[in-house]
Amino acid sequence: FELIQGECAAVRWAANPANQPKVSEPYWRGLLGIVKHCVGAEGLAHQVSKHHPDYDPTDTASKLDAWGAGPTTCAEFGGHSPACAGCKHRGKIKSPILLGRANQQPNQDAPAGALAAAVGSGAVRPIVDQDGVLNYVETYEKDGHTLRQVVRSGTSGANDLILTTAAASGGKAPSQQAIAMFEAQLRTRAKRAGEVTPVALRVAQDGETRFVDLGPGRIVRITSQGWEQIDESDGVPLFRRGAGAGELPDPIHFDGDARAALAHCVRHYSELFQAPTDQAVVRVAVALDRLDPETTHPVCEYVGPAGSGKSTAAEHDVGLIDPPSKKGLRTCGFKTEDIAAAAAQQYVLSMDNVSRFDKATADTLCMSATGGTLTVRKLYEQAETAALHLHRPVTVTAVSPVCTQPDLQTRTLRFEFRPSQSGEVLSEDEIRAMTAERLPGLLGALYSLKAATLRASPEVRQRKGWKHRLITFDQTGEAMLTAAGYAPGTFLKIVGTLRESMARRSASGDVFLLKVCAALKVVQSWSKDDEEPPTGQLMKRPRPAAVFSTGDVLSAVMRPNVLLGLLPRPDPWERESPIPKTERALMDALRRVQPTLQAMGVLCRESPYGTRQVLRFDWRPSDLDDMEGAT
């Protein structure tokens, strides 16, 4: 039947689940006349019928048994499907059933032998996912639940599935060459037909509905009205479980409103990790954000000395959505290809005990946060490339901050950890045991809070004035606190304080940025203009600069050479000096630190004036008061 579908548009259209409700009764009976003569007819009859609103299993089985004629003819299908008029087989065959025989060969080791029989019987269903990769879907029943296994072609799991199901369908198991030929046919056919079936890892999104994969046969569906646990039935997105993926427990329904659910989650973080309330609120928002697979995600950096519990906290937060099958974090490599390969197996990427990031890795993590496609050379190939989609939440643990590259820092949330003041430390096994005991209740509270967040999101998205590049994360946090009854802007204030603290810590180790802050402190002491002068007038001054106030904000407009003159003169013999030597180098350096300055509350902009550039800084004097070393 799979071979017939690939060649006959009339059969393919009627068998498609999306079209079955529109298939007339005579058209359906004609389809059964083809199914009757195919391998696995009983299962196929229900497969091509069950999506019709009038579907009745008993009636379908009796109609199939009652069919005593030969296969439905092309002439009969021509009365129901306009596709028959332009069919390439028109006039060459009398029935589509011949298309299932034409490609078969007497050798059972050929692609259309036992393997085609296994596919035709429905034992395995081939699909092409959103990345253009062939997958096999196996559906089976266990303990009263419907379970689906999705494996990518080329993996050992796919090979095992193909060989066992093909052998069970009769004939000898196909060779690797036969499998490769058969898969090439399937991929080509799917590309021509434009057939793509999305496959998700851990979380899927369908409009405003979220689906969370707890493990084989157990799915949580979250809507704005609440959540429920369901089976892996039709209508539920396909999930592929990557290597090393563990399972989540069945969540317990939370009895309370959004404010109570938030309080439950915050209390969990406070009791288990002694997390400050503000940090706990942000970590709860991160957990909710990870339930949105299609949005941008912050890179979460857990920083602290040995014994502070950073790795245990990271393991806990990752385990709320993508737990490993064994204890500990699943750490991926730092190379771009390694990160992309891990993204094919894990929903949340983890990097444990990192000492530093080079620029290439930092750029890759930026792409992971916002989503992008990597084009890399195929292994052992010189002229062929592969496109690897990369869009995953990322967790990093380190003794000292490593996400300091400005572009990466703007996408990072840093959580600071310190050793317990009492000196008492809980073992990782103790924390894991406590987490396992509380996890069902915590998941129930998180899912209830997510449902409330979805209800509040439309109103929050309509607000104006979003200033950070991670807009969707900020909107999730705002919707969370709005649903819990807090005033607008509460979450932005909390996360803004966290980002400013990050920026100041990074700035304290950046010599150039410190010197810029020191220069602005000098500018603060200059005499003030009553208002901003015209740029043309400014350029005619002996010192082309002006300082003026706008409320409690101090503004300075100047030529780049004015700022350059306020910086220390670099040693001409020092090739790696952090202080730029020219105006062009100064502008490049300012663009590098611009995101950090903005997070600290110092807005730096540039505008052209003829062939020259003019700099403008806006800040509050208090923003520079606590900059260590900036004097």
CSV table of C-alpha atoms in Angstrom, one decimal, residues 15-458:
chain,number,residue,atom,x,y,z
A,15,ALA,CA,-5.8,8.0,2.7
A,16,ASN,CA,-4.4,11.2,4.2
A,17,PRO,CA,-5.8,11.8,7.7
A,18,ALA,CA,-6.4,15.5,7.0
A,19,ASN,CA,-8.6,14.6,3.9
A,20,GLN,CA,-10.5,11.6,5.3
A,21,PRO,CA,-13.4,13.7,6.7
A,22,LYS,CA,-14.0,15.0,3.1
A,23,VAL,CA,-14.0,11.5,1.4
A,24,SER,CA,-17.4,10.4,0.1
A,25,GLU,CA,-18.8,6.9,0.9
A,26,PRO,CA,-18.4,5.6,-2.6
A,27,TYR,CA,-14.8,7.0,-2.8
A,28,TRP,CA,-14.1,5.3,0.6
A,29,ARG,CA,-15.4,1.9,-0.6
A,30,GLY,CA,-13.2,2.2,-3.7
A,31,LEU,CA,-10.2,2.8,-1.4
A,32,LEU,CA,-11.1,-0.3,0.6
A,33,GLY,CA,-11.1,-2.2,-2.7
A,34,ILE,CA,-7.4,-1.4,-3.0
A,35,VAL,CA,-6.6,-2.0,0.7
A,36,LYS,CA,-8.3,-5.5,0.5
A,37,HIS,CA,-5.6,-6.7,-1.8
A,38,CYS,CA,-2.6,-5.2,0.1
A,39,VAL,CA,-0.3,-6.6,2.8
A,40,GLY,CA,-1.8,-5.9,6.2
A,41,ALA,CA,-5.3,-5.1,4.9
A,42,GLU,CA,-7.1,-5.3,8.2
A,43,GLY,CA,-4.9,-2.7,9.9
A,44,LEU,CA,-4.8,-0.5,6.7
A,45,ALA,CA,-8.6,-0.4,6.5
A,46,HIS,CA,-8.9,1.3,9.9
A,47,GLN,CA,-5.8,3.5,9.2
A,48,VAL,CA,-7.5,5.0,6.1
A,49,SER,CA,-10.9,5.3,7.7
A,50,LYS,CA,-10.6,6.3,11.4
A,51,HIS,CA,-10.3,10.1,10.9
A,52,HIS,CA,-13.8,10.3,9.2
A,53,PRO,CA,-16.5,11.6,11.7
A,54,ASP,CA,-18.8,8.6,10.8
A,55,TYR,CA,-16.0,6.0,11.3
A,56,ASP,CA,-17.2,2.8,12.9
A,57,PRO,CA,-14.6,0.0,13.5
A,58,THR,CA,-17.2,-2.8,13.2
A,59,ASP,CA,-18.7,-1.4,10.0
A,60,THR,CA,-15.3,-0.8,8.5
A,61,ALA,CA,-14.2,-4.4,9.2
A,62,SER,CA,-17.5,-5.9,7.8
A,63,LYS,CA,-17.2,-3.8,4.6
A,64,LEU,CA,-13.7,-5.0,4.1
A,65,ASP,CA,-14.7,-8.7,4.7
A,66,ALA,CA,-17.7,-8.3,2.3
A,67,TRP,CA,-15.5,-7.1,-0.6
A,68,GLY,CA,-15.5,-10.0,-3.0
A,69,ALA,CA,-14.6,-8.3,-6.3
A,70,GLY,CA,-11.1,-7.6,-7.6
A,71,PRO,CA,-9.2,-4.4,-6.9
A,72,THR,CA,-10.9,-1.0,-7.6
A,73,THR,CA,-10.1,0.2,-11.1
A,74,CYS,CA,-8.7,3.5,-12.3
A,75,ALA,CA,-12.0,4.2,-14.1
A,76,GLU,CA,-13.8,4.0,-10.8
A,77,PHE,CA,-11.3,6.4,-9.1
A,78,GLY,CA,-11.6,8.7,-12.0
A,79,GLY,CA,-15.2,9.4,-11.1
A,80,HIS,CA,-14.1,10.7,-7.6
A,81,SER,CA,-10.7,12.2,-8.0
A,82,PRO,CA,-9.7,14.9,-10.6
A,83,ALA,CA,-6.0,13.8,-10.1
A,84,CYS,CA,-6.7,10.8,-12.4
A,85,ALA,CA,-7.0,13.0,-15.5
A,86,GLY,CA,-3.3,14.0,-15.3
A,87,CYS,CA,-1.9,10.8,-13.9
A,88,LYS,CA,1.3,9.6,-15.6
A,89,HIS,CA,0.0,6.0,-15.4
A,90,ARG,CA,-3.3,6.9,-17.2
A,91,GLY,CA,-3.9,4.3,-20.0
A,92,LYS,CA,-1.0,2.2,-18.9
A,93,ILE,CA,-2.6,0.3,-16.0
A,94,LYS,CA,-6.2,-0.7,-15.2
A,95,SER,CA,-6.0,-0.5,-11.4
A,96,PRO,CA,-3.7,1.3,-8.9
A,97,ILE,CA,-3.0,-2.2,-7.4
A,98,LEU,CA,-0.5,-2.8,-10.1
A,99,LEU,CA,1.6,0.0,-8.8
A,100,GLY,CA,2.3,-2.0,-5.7
A,101,ARG,CA,3.5,-5.0,-7.8
A,102,ALA,CA,5.4,-3.1,-10.5
A,103,ASN,CA,8.2,-2.0,-8.1
A,104,GLN,CA,8.6,-5.4,-6.4
A,105,GLN,CA,11.3,-7.8,-7.5
A,106,PRO,CA,11.5,-11.5,-6.9
A,107,ASN,CA,14.5,-11.2,-4.6
A,108,GLN,CA,13.3,-10.8,-1.1
A,109,ASP,CA,16.5,-8.9,-0.2
A,110,ALA,CA,15.4,-6.0,-2.5
A,111,PRO,CA,14.0,-2.8,-1.0
A,112,ALA,CA,10.4,-3.6,-1.9
A,113,GLY,CA,10.5,-7.1,-0.4
A,114,ALA,CA,10.2,-7.7,3.3
A,115,LEU,CA,10.9,-4.1,4.1
A,116,ALA,CA,8.1,-2.8,1.9
A,117,ALA,CA,5.8,-5.4,3.4
A,118,ALA,CA,6.6,-4.2,6.9
A,119,VAL,CA,5.9,-0.6,5.9
A,120,GLY,CA,2.8,-1.6,4.0
A,121,SER,CA,1.4,-3.5,7.0
A,122,GLY,CA,1.7,-0.5,9.2
A,123,ALA,CA,4.3,-2.1,11.5
A,124,VAL,CA,6.5,0.9,10.8
A,125,ARG,CA,5.5,4.2,9.3
A,126,PRO,CA,8.2,6.3,7.5
A,127,ILE,CA,8.0,10.1,7.7
A,128,VAL,CA,10.3,13.0,6.8
A,129,ASP,CA,10.7,15.5,9.6
A,130,GLN,CA,11.2,19.3,9.5
A,131,ASP,CA,15.0,18.9,9.0
A,132,GLY,CA,14.5,16.7,5.9
A,133,VAL,CA,15.6,13.6,7.8
A,134,LEU,CA,13.8,10.2,7.3
A,135,ASN,CA,12.3,8.8,10.5
A,136,TYR,CA,10.4,5.6,11.4
A,137,VAL,CA,7.4,5.5,13.7
A,138,GLU,CA,6.4,2.4,15.5
A,139,THR,CA,3.0,2.4,17.4
A,140,TYR,CA,2.2,-0.3,19.9
A,141,GLU,CA,0.1,-0.9,23.0
A,142,LYS,CA,1.5,-1.5,26.5
A,143,ASP,CA,-0.3,-1.6,29.9
A,144,GLY,CA,-3.4,-0.1,28.3
A,145,HIS,CA,-1.5,2.9,26.9
A,146,THR,CA,-0.7,3.8,23.3
A,147,LEU,CA,3.0,4.2,22.8
A,148,ARG,CA,5.0,5.6,19.8
A,149,GLN,CA,8.6,5.1,19.1
A,150,VAL,CA,10.2,7.6,16.7
A,151,VAL,CA,13.8,6.8,15.5
A,152,ARG,CA,15.9,8.6,12.9
A,153,SER,CA,17.2,6.7,9.9
A,154,GLY,CA,20.9,5.8,10.0
A,155,THR,CA,20.9,5.3,13.8
A,156,SER,CA,21.4,1.9,15.4
A,157,GLY,CA,17.8,2.2,16.8
A,158,ALA,CA,16.4,2.6,13.3
A,159,ASN,CA,18.4,-0.2,12.0
A,160,ASP,CA,17.2,-2.6,14.7
A,161,LEU,CA,13.6,-1.5,14.2
A,162,ILE,CA,13.7,-2.0,10.4
A,163,LEU,CA,15.4,-5.4,10.6
A,164,THR,CA,13.1,-6.9,13.3
A,165,THR,CA,9.8,-5.6,11.8
A,166,ALA,CA,10.8,-6.5,8.2
A,167,ALA,CA,11.7,-10.0,9.4
A,168,ALA,CA,8.4,-10.3,11.3
A,169,SER,CA,6.5,-9.4,8.1
A,170,GLY,CA,7.9,-12.4,6.2
A,171,GLY,CA,10.9,-13.1,4.1
A,172,LYS,CA,14.5,-12.6,5.1
A,173,ALA,CA,15.7,-9.4,6.6
A,174,PRO,CA,16.9,-6.8,4.1
A,175,SER,CA,20.5,-6.0,3.6
A,176,GLN,CA,22.0,-2.6,4.4
A,177,GLN,CA,22.1,-1.8,0.7
A,178,ALA,CA,18.4,-2.7,0.4
A,179,ILE,CA,17.6,-0.4,3.3
A,180,ALA,CA,19.6,2.4,1.7
A,181,MET,CA,17.8,2.0,-1.6
A,182,PHE,CA,14.4,1.9,0.0
A,183,GLU,CA,15.1,5.0,2.2
A,184,ALA,CA,16.3,6.9,-0.9
A,185,GLN,CA,13.0,6.1,-2.6
A,186,LEU,CA,11.0,7.3,0.5
A,187,ARG,CA,13.0,10.6,0.8
A,188,THR,CA,12.7,11.4,-2.9
A,189,ARG,CA,8.9,10.7,-2.9
A,190,ALA,CA,8.4,12.8,0.3
A,191,LYS,CA,10.4,15.7,-1.2
A,192,ARG,CA,8.4,15.6,-4.4
A,193,ALA,CA,5.1,15.6,-2.5
A,194,GLY,CA,6.3,18.2,0.0
A,195,GLU,CA,5.3,15.9,2.9
A,196,VAL,CA,6.8,17.0,6.2
A,197,THR,CA,5.8,15.7,9.6
A,198,PRO,CA,7.2,17.7,12.5
A,199,VAL,CA,9.0,15.7,15.2
A,200,ALA,CA,9.7,17.3,18.6
A,201,LEU,CA,12.1,16.7,21.5
A,202,ARG,CA,10.5,17.0,24.9
A,203,VAL,CA,8.2,20.0,24.1
A,204,ALA,CA,5.9,20.7,21.1
A,205,GLN,CA,3.7,23.7,20.3
A,206,ASP,CA,0.5,23.8,18.3
A,207,GLY,CA,-0.8,27.3,18.3
A,208,GLU,CA,-1.4,28.2,21.9
A,209,THR,CA,-1.3,24.6,23.1
A,210,ARG,CA,1.9,23.1,24.6
A,211,PHE,CA,2.7,19.3,24.7
A,212,VAL,CA,5.3,18.0,27.2
A,213,ASP,CA,6.7,14.5,26.7
A,214,LEU,CA,6.9,12.8,30.1
A,215,GLY,CA,8.1,9.5,28.6
A,216,PRO,CA,6.7,6.7,26.4
A,217,GLY,CA,2.9,6.8,26.3
A,218,ARG,CA,2.6,9.8,28.6
A,219,ILE,CA,2.0,13.3,27.4
A,220,VAL,CA,0.9,16.5,29.2
A,221,ARG,CA,-1.3,18.9,27.2
A,222,ILE,CA,-1.3,22.5,28.4
A,223,THR,CA,-3.8,25.1,27.3
A,224,SER,CA,-4.9,28.4,28.7
A,225,GLN,CA,-7.8,26.5,30.4
A,226,GLY,CA,-5.5,24.1,32.3
A,227,TRP,CA,-3.6,20.9,31.7
A,228,GLU,CA,-4.2,17.2,31.5
A,229,GLN,CA,-2.2,14.0,31.0
A,230,ILE,CA,-3.0,12.0,27.8
A,231,ASP,CA,-1.7,9.1,25.8
A,232,GLU,CA,0.4,9.3,22.6
A,233,SER,CA,-2.7,9.1,20.4
A,234,ASP,CA,-3.5,10.6,17.0
A,235,GLY,CA,-3.7,14.4,17.2
A,236,VAL,CA,-0.7,14.5,19.5
A,237,PRO,CA,2.6,15.7,18.0
A,238,LEU,CA,5.3,13.0,17.5
A,239,PHE,CA,8.2,13.0,20.0
A,240,ARG,CA,11.6,11.5,19.4
A,241,ARG,CA,13.5,10.5,22.5
A,242,GLY,CA,17.2,11.2,22.1
A,243,ALA,CA,20.0,9.1,23.5
A,244,GLY,CA,20.3,9.2,27.2
A,245,ALA,CA,16.8,10.8,27.7
A,246,GLY,CA,15.1,9.9,31.0
A,247,GLU,CA,11.5,10.1,32.1
A,248,LEU,CA,9.4,12.6,34.2
A,249,PRO,CA,7.0,11.3,36.8
A,250,ASP,CA,3.2,11.7,36.5
A,251,PRO,CA,2.5,15.3,37.7
A,252,ILE,CA,0.0,15.9,40.5
A,253,HIS,CA,-2.8,18.4,39.9
A,254,PHE,CA,-2.3,21.6,41.9
A,255,ASP,CA,-5.2,22.8,43.9
A,256,GLY,CA,-4.9,26.6,43.9
A,257,ASP,CA,-4.8,29.8,41.8
A,258,ALA,CA,-1.8,31.2,39.9
A,259,ARG,CA,-0.5,33.1,42.9
A,260,ALA,CA,-0.5,30.0,45.1
A,261,ALA,CA,1.2,28.0,42.3
A,262,LEU,CA,3.9,30.7,42.0
A,263,ALA,CA,4.4,30.7,45.8
A,264,HIS,CA,4.7,26.9,45.8
A,265,CYS,CA,7.4,27.0,43.1
A,266,VAL,CA,9.3,29.8,44.8
A,267,ARG,CA,9.2,28.1,48.2
A,268,HIS,CA,10.5,24.9,46.5
A,269,TYR,CA,13.6,26.8,45.3
A,270,SER,CA,14.1,28.6,48.6
A,271,GLU,CA,13.9,25.4,50.7
A,272,LEU,CA,16.0,23.2,48.4
A,273,PHE,CA,18.7,25.7,47.3
A,274,GLN,CA,18.3,28.6,49.8
A,275,ALA,CA,17.7,30.7,46.6
A,276,PRO,CA,16.8,34.4,47.2
A,277,THR,CA,13.3,35.2,46.3
A,278,ASP,CA,14.2,37.3,43.2
A,279,GLN,CA,16.5,34.5,41.9
A,280,ALA,CA,13.8,31.9,42.5
A,281,VAL,CA,11.2,34.0,40.6
A,282,VAL,CA,13.5,34.2,37.6
A,283,ARG,CA,14.3,30.5,37.7
A,284,VAL,CA,10.6,29.7,37.7
A,285,ALA,CA,10.2,32.0,34.7
A,286,VAL,CA,13.0,30.1,33.0
A,287,ALA,CA,11.1,26.8,33.6
A,288,LEU,CA,8.0,28.3,32.0
A,289,ASP,CA,10.0,29.8,29.1
A,290,ARG,CA,11.4,26.3,28.3
A,291,LEU,CA,7.8,25.1,27.7
A,292,ASP,CA,7.8,27.5,24.6
A,293,PRO,CA,9.9,25.7,22.0
A,294,GLU,CA,9.5,28.3,19.3
A,295,THR,CA,10.7,31.4,21.2
A,296,THR,CA,14.1,32.7,22.1
A,297,HIS,CA,15.7,31.3,25.2
A,298,PRO,CA,18.2,32.8,27.7
A,299,VAL,CA,21.5,31.1,28.3
A,300,CYS,CA,21.4,30.2,32.0
A,301,GLU,CA,24.8,30.5,33.7
A,302,TYR,CA,25.3,29.0,37.2
A,303,VAL,CA,28.4,30.6,38.8
A,304,GLY,CA,30.0,29.8,42.2
A,305,PRO,CA,33.0,28.2,43.9
A,306,ALA,CA,33.3,24.5,44.5
A,307,GLY,CA,30.7,23.2,47.0
A,308,SER,CA,28.3,26.0,46.4
A,309,GLY,CA,25.7,23.7,44.7
A,310,LYS,CA,25.7,25.3,41.2
A,311,SER,CA,26.0,22.0,39.3
A,312,THR,CA,23.3,20.4,41.4
A,313,ALA,CA,21.0,23.4,40.9
A,314,ALA,CA,21.6,23.3,37.1
A,315,GLU,CA,20.9,19.5,37.1
A,316,HIS,CA,17.6,20.2,38.9
A,317,ASP,CA,16.5,22.9,36.5
A,318,VAL,CA,17.3,20.9,33.4
A,319,GLY,CA,15.6,17.9,35.0
A,320,LEU,CA,12.3,19.7,35.1
A,321,ILE,CA,11.9,19.3,31.4
A,322,ASP,CA,14.8,17.2,30.0
A,323,PRO,CA,16.0,14.7,32.7
A,324,PRO,CA,18.8,12.3,31.7
A,325,SER,CA,18.4,8.6,32.2
A,326,LYS,CA,21.4,8.6,34.6
A,327,LYS,CA,22.5,10.9,37.4
A,328,GLY,CA,24.3,14.1,36.5
A,329,LEU,CA,24.3,16.6,33.7
A,330,ARG,CA,24.7,15.4,30.1
A,331,THR,CA,27.6,17.7,29.0
A,332,CYS,CA,28.1,18.4,25.3
A,333,GLY,CA,31.4,19.5,23.6
A,334,PHE,CA,32.4,23.1,22.8
A,335,LYS,CA,32.9,22.7,19.0
A,336,THR,CA,30.0,24.0,16.8
A,337,GLU,CA,29.5,20.5,15.3
A,338,ASP,CA,29.4,18.9,18.7
A,339,ILE,CA,26.8,21.4,20.0
A,340,ALA,CA,24.6,20.9,16.9
A,341,ALA,CA,24.9,17.1,17.3
A,342,ALA,CA,23.9,17.3,20.9
A,343,ALA,CA,20.9,19.4,19.9
A,344,ALA,CA,19.6,16.5,17.9
A,345,GLN,CA,19.5,14.4,21.1
A,346,GLN,CA,18.8,16.9,23.9
A,347,TYR,CA,16.2,19.6,24.3
A,348,VAL,CA,18.3,21.5,26.9
A,349,LEU,CA,22.1,21.6,26.2
A,350,SER,CA,24.4,21.5,29.3
A,351,MET,CA,28.0,22.5,29.7
A,352,ASP,CA,29.4,21.7,33.1
A,353,ASN,CA,32.5,23.2,34.8
A,354,VAL,CA,33.5,25.5,31.9
A,355,SER,CA,36.7,27.5,32.3
A,356,ARG,CA,36.4,29.7,29.2
A,357,PHE,CA,34.6,30.1,25.9
A,358,ASP,CA,36.3,31.1,22.7
A,359,LYS,CA,34.5,33.5,20.3
A,360,ALA,CA,33.3,30.7,18.0
A,361,THR,CA,31.6,28.9,20.9
A,362,ALA,CA,30.1,32.1,22.2
A,363,ASP,CA,28.7,32.9,18.7
A,364,THR,CA,27.2,29.3,18.5
A,365,LEU,CA,25.5,29.7,21.9
A,366,CYS,CA,24.1,33.1,20.7
A,367,MET,CA,22.6,31.2,17.7
A,368,SER,CA,21.2,28.5,20.0
A,369,ALA,CA,19.4,31.1,22.0
A,370,THR,CA,17.6,32.8,19.1
A,371,GLY,CA,17.6,29.9,16.6
A,372,GLY,CA,19.5,29.5,13.3
A,373,THR,CA,20.8,27.0,10.8
A,374,LEU,CA,24.4,25.8,10.6
A,375,THR,CA,25.8,24.7,7.3
A,376,VAL,CA,28.7,22.3,7.9
A,377,ARG,CA,30.7,19.9,5.7
A,378,LYS,CA,29.6,16.3,5.8
A,379,LEU,CA,32.0,13.9,7.5
A,380,TYR,CA,34.4,12.3,5.0
A,381,GLU,CA,33.0,14.5,2.2
A,382,GLN,CA,34.7,17.4,0.4
A,383,ALA,CA,31.9,18.9,-1.7
A,384,GLU,CA,28.7,18.0,0.3
A,385,THR,CA,27.3,20.0,3.2
A,386,ALA,CA,24.6,19.4,5.8
A,387,ALA,CA,22.2,21.9,7.3
A,388,LEU,CA,21.9,21.6,11.1
A,389,HIS,CA,19.1,23.5,12.8
A,390,LEU,CA,20.1,24.8,16.2
A,391,HIS,CA,17.6,26.3,18.7
A,392,ARG,CA,17.9,25.0,22.2
A,393,PRO,CA,17.9,26.4,25.8
A,394,VAL,CA,21.5,26.2,27.2
A,395,THR,CA,22.7,25.7,30.7
A,396,VAL,CA,26.4,26.5,31.7
A,397,THR,CA,28.1,26.0,35.1
A,398,ALA,CA,31.4,27.7,36.0
A,399,VAL,CA,33.5,28.8,38.9
A,400,SER,CA,33.7,32.4,37.5
A,401,PRO,CA,31.6,34.0,34.7
A,402,VAL,CA,32.4,32.7,31.2
A,403,CYS,CA,29.5,34.2,29.3
A,404,THR,CA,31.2,37.6,29.1
A,405,GLN,CA,31.4,38.1,25.4
A,406,PRO,CA,29.0,41.1,25.0
A,407,ASP,CA,26.7,39.6,22.4
A,408,LEU,CA,26.4,36.4,24.5
A,409,GLN,CA,26.0,38.3,27.7
A,410,THR,CA,22.9,40.1,26.4
A,411,ARG,CA,21.3,36.6,26.0
A,412,THR,CA,22.5,35.3,29.4
A,413,LEU,CA,21.0,35.1,32.9
A,414,ARG,CA,23.6,34.5,35.6
A,415,PHE,CA,22.7,32.9,38.9
A,416,GLU,CA,25.3,33.4,41.6
A,417,PHE,CA,25.9,30.7,44.3
A,418,ARG,CA,27.8,30.8,47.5
A,419,PRO,CA,28.7,28.2,50.0
A,420,SER,CA,26.4,27.7,53.0
A,421,GLN,CA,27.3,30.1,55.8
A,422,SER,CA,26.9,27.3,58.3
A,423,GLY,CA,29.4,25.2,56.4
A,424,GLU,CA,26.8,22.4,56.2
A,425,VAL,CA,26.5,20.9,52.7
A,426,LEU,CA,23.8,18.4,51.5
A,427,SER,CA,25.1,15.7,49.3
A,428,GLU,CA,23.9,15.5,45.7
A,429,ASP,CA,22.1,12.2,46.4
A,430,GLU,CA,20.2,13.9,49.3
A,431,ILE,CA,19.1,16.8,47.1
A,432,ARG,CA,18.2,14.3,44.3
A,433,ALA,CA,16.1,12.3,46.7
A,434,MET,CA,14.3,15.5,48.0
A,435,THR,CA,13.7,16.6,44.4
A,436,ALA,CA,12.3,13.2,43.4
A,437,GLU,CA,9.9,13.3,46.3
A,438,ARG,CA,8.7,16.8,45.5
A,439,LEU,CA,8.8,16.7,41.7
A,440,PRO,CA,5.3,15.5,40.9
A,441,GLY,CA,3.8,18.3,43.0
A,442,LEU,CA,6.2,20.9,41.6
A,443,LEU,CA,5.4,19.8,38.0
A,444,GLY,CA,1.7,20.1,38.7
A,445,ALA,CA,2.2,23.6,40.0
A,446,LEU,CA,4.4,24.6,37.1
A,447,TYR,CA,1.9,23.4,34.5
A,448,SER,CA,-0.9,25.2,36.3
A,449,LEU,CA,1.2,28.3,36.4
A,450,LYS,CA,1.9,27.9,32.7
A,451,ALA,CA,-1.8,27.7,31.9
A,452,ALA,CA,-2.4,30.9,33.8
A,453,THR,CA,0.6,32.5,32.0
A,454,LEU,CA,-0.9,31.6,28.6
A,455,ARG,CA,-4.2,33.3,29.6
A,456,ALA,CA,-2.4,36.5,30.6
A,457,SER,CA,0.0,36.5,27.6
A,458,PRO,CA,-2.2,38.2,25.0
